[in-house]
PDB file of C-alpha atoms and ligand atoms in Angstrom:
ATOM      1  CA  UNK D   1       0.658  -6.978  18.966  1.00 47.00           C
ATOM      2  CA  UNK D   2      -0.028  -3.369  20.017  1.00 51.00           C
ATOM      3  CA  UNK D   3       0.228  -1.164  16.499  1.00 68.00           C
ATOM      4  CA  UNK D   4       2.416   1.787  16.602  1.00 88.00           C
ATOM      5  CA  UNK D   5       0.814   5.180  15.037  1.00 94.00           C
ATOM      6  CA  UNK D   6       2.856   5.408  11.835  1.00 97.00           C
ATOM      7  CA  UNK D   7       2.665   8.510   8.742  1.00 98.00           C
ATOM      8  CA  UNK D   8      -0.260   5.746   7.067  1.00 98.00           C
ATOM      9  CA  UNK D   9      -2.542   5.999   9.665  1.00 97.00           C
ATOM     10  CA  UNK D  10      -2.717   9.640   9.122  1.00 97.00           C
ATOM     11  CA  UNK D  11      -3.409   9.004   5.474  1.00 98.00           C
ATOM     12  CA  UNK D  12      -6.310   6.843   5.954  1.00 97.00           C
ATOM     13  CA  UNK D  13      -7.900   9.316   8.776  1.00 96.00           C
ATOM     14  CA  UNK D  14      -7.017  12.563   5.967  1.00 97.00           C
ATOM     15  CA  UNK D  15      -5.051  14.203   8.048  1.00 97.00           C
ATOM     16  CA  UNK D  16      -2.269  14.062   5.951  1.00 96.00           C
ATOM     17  CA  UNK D  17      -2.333  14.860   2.449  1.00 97.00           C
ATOM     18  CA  UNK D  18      -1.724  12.287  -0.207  1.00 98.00           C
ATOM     19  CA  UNK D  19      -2.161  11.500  -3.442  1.00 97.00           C
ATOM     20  CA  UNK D  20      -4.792   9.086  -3.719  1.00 97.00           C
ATOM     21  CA  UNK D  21      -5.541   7.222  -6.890  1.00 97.00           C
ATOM     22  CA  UNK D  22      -8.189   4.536  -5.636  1.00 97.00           C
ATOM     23  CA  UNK D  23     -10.100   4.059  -2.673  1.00 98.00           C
ATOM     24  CA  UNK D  24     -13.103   1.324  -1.721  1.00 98.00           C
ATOM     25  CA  UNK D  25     -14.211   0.050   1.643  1.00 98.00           C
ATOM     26  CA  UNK D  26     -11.128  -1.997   1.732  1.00 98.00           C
ATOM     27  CA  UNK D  27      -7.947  -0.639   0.314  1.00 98.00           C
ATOM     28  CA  UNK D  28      -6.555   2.647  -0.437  1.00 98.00           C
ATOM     29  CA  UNK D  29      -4.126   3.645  -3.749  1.00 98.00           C
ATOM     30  CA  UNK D  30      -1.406   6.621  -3.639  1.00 98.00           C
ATOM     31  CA  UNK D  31       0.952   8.069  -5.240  1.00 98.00           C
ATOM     32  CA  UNK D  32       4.785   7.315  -3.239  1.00 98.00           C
ATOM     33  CA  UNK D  33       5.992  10.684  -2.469  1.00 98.00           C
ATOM     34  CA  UNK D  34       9.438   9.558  -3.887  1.00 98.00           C
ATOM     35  CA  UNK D  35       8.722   7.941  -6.496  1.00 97.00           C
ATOM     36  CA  UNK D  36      11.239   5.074  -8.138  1.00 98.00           C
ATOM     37  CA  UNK D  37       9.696   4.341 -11.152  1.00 98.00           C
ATOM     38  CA  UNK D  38       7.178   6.386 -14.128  1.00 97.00           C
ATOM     39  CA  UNK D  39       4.513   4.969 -11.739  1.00 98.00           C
ATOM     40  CA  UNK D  40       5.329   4.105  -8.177  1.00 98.00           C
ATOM     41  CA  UNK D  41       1.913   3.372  -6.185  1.00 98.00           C
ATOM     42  CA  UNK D  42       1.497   1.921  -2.528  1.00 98.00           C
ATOM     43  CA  UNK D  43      -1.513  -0.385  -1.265  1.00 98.00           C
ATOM     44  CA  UNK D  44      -2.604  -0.804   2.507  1.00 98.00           C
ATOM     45  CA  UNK D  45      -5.475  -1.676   3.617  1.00 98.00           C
ATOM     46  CA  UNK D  46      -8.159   0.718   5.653  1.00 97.00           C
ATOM     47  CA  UNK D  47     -10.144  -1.261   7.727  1.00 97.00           C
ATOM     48  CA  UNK D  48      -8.508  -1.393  11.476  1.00 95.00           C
ATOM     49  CA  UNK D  49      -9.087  -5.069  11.673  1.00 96.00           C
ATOM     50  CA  UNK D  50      -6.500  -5.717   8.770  1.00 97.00           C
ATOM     51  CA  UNK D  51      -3.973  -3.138  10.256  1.00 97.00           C
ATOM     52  CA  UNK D  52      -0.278  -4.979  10.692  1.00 97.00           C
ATOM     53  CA  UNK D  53       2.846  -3.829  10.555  1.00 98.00           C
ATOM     54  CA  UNK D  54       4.858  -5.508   8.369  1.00 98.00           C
ATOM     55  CA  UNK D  55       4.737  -9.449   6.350  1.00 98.00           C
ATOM     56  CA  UNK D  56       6.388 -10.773   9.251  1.00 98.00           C
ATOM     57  CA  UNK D  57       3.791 -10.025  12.021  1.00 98.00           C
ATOM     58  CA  UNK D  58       1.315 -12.025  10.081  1.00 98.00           C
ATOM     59  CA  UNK D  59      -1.075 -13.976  11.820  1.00 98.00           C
ATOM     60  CA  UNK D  60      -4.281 -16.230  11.013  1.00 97.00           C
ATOM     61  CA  UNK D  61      -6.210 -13.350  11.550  1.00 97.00           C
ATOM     62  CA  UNK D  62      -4.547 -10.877   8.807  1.00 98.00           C
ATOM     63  CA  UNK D  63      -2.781 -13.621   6.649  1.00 98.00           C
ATOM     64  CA  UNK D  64      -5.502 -12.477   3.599  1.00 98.00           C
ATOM     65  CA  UNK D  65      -4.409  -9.156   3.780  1.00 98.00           C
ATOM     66  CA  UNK D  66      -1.380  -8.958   1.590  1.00 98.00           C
ATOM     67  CA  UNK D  67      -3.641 -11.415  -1.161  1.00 98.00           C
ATOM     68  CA  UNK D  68      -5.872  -8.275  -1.088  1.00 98.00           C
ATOM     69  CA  UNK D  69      -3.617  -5.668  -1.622  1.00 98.00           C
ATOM     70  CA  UNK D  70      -2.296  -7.885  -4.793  1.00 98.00           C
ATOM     71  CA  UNK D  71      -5.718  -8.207  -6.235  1.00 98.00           C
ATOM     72  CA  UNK D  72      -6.684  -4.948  -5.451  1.00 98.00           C
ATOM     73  CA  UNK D  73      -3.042  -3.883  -7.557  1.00 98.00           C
ATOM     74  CA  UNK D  74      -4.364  -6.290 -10.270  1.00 98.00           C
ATOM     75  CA  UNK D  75      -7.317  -4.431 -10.800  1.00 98.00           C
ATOM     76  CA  UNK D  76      -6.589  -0.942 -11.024  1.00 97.00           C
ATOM     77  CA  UNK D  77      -3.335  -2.158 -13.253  1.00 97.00           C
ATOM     78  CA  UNK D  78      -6.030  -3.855 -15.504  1.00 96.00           C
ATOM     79  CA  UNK D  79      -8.152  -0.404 -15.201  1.00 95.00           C
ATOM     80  CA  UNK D  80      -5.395   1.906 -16.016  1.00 94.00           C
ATOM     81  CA  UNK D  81      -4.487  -0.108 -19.268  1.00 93.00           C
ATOM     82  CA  UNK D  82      -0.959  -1.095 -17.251  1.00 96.00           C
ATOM     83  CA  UNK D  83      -0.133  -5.060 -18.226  1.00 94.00           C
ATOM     84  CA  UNK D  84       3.864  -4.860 -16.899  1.00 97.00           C
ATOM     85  CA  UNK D  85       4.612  -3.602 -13.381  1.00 98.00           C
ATOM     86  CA  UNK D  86       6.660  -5.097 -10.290  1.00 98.00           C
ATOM     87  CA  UNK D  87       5.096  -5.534  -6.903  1.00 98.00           C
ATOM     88  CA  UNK D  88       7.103  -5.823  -3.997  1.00 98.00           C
ATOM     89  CA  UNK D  89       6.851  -5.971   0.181  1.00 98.00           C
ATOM     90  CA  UNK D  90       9.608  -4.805   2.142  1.00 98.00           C
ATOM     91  CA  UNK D  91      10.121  -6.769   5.076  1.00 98.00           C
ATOM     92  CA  UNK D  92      11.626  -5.609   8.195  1.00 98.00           C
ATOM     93  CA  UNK D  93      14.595  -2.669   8.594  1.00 97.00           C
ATOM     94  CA  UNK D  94      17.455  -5.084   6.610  1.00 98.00           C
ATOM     95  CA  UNK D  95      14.742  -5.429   3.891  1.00 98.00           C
ATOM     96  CA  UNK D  96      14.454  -2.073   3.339  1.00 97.00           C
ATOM     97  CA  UNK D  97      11.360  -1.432   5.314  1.00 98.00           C
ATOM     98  CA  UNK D  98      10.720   2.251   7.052  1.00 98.00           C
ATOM     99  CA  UNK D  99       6.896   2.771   7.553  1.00 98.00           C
ATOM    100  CA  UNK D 100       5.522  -0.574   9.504  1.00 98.00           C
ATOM    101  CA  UNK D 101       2.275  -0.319   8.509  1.00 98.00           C
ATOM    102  CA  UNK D 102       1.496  -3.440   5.806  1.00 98.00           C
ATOM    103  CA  UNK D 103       1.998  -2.010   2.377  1.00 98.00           C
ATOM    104  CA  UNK D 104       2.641  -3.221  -1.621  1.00 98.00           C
ATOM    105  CA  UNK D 105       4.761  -1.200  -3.633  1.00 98.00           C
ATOM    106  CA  UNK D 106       3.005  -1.340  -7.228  1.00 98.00           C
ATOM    107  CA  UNK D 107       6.220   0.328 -10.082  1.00 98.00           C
ATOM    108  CA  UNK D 108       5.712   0.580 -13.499  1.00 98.00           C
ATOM    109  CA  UNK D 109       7.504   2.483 -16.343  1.00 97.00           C
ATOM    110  CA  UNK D 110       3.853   2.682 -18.045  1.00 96.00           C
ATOM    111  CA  UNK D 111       2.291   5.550 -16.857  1.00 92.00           C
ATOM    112  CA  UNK D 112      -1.288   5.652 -15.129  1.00 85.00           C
ATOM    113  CA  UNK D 113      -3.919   7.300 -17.356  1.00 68.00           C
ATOM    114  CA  UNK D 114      -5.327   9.245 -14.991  1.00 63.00           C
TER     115      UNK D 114
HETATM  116  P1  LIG R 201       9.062   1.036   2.763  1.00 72.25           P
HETATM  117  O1  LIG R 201      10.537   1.148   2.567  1.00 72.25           O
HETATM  118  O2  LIG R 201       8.512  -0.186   2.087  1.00 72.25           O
HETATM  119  O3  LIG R 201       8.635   1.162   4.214  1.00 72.25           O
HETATM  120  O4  LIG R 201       8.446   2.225   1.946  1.00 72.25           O
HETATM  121  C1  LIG R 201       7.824   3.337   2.482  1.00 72.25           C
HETATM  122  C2  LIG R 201       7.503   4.219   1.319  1.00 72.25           C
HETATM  123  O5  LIG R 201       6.588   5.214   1.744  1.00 72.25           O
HETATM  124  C3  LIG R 201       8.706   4.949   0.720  1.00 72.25           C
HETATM  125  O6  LIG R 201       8.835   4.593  -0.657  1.00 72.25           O
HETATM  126  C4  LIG R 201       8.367   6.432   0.911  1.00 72.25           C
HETATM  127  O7  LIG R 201       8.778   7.221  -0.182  1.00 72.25           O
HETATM  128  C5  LIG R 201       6.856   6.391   1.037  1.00 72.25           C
HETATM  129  N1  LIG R 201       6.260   7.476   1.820  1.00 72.25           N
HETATM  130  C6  LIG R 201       6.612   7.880   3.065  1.00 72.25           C
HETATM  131  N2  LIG R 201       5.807   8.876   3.473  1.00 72.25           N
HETATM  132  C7  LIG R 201       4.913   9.089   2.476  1.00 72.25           C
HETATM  133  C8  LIG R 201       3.819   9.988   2.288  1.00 72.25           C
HETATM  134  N3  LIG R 201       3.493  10.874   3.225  1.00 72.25           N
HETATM  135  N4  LIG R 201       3.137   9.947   1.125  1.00 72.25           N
HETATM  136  C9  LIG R 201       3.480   9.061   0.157  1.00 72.25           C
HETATM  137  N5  LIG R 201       4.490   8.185   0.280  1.00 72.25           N
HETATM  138  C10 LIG R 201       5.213   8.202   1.413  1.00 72.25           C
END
């Protein structure tokens, strides 16, 4: 399915700002610009090849993509010293979704130690 150019993109190329809390080969961190809880972090992943827009254009090729962005969430929870937090996908406009680029909202009322 051809991808659309969404606000994401941009954040992965830097030519947006954001607030970026981790970053590997794989997966970007950042900070949600409104944020709903203490701690209110979204995951997508950077490489083109796992680019899709939402849960529900999954496909054999990108089906290990939202598995990533969970352990990737894991991991920096573990890091941070956060061990209660909610992770959730929005799927599609009636599920809340506005930016249709794959991504895992990671809340917490802990705070990150930055
Ligand atoms: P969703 O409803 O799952 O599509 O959530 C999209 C989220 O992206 C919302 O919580 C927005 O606050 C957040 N958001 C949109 N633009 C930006 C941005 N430029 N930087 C950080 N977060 C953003």
């Amino acid at each position: 399915m051809p991808e659309k150019e969404t606000i994401f993109h941009k954040i992965i190329r830097r030519e947006i700002p954001a607030s970026i809390v981790y970053e590997d080969d794989e997966v970007m961190a950042f900070k949600d610009k409104h944020p709903k809880a203490k701690t209110h972090l979204l995951f997508i992943a950077k490489k083109e090849s796992d680019f899709v827009p939402s849960i529900n254009d999954l496909d054999e090729k990108t089906a290990h993509v939202p598995l990533l962005l969970i352990r990737k969430a894991q991991a920096l929870a573990k890091s941070k010293g956060i061990d209660g937090y909610q992770l959730k996908f929005h799927v599609g406009k009636g599920g809340g979704q506005e930016v249709f680029f794959l991504h895992l909202h990671f809340l917490s009322e802990q705070k990150i130690n930055d």
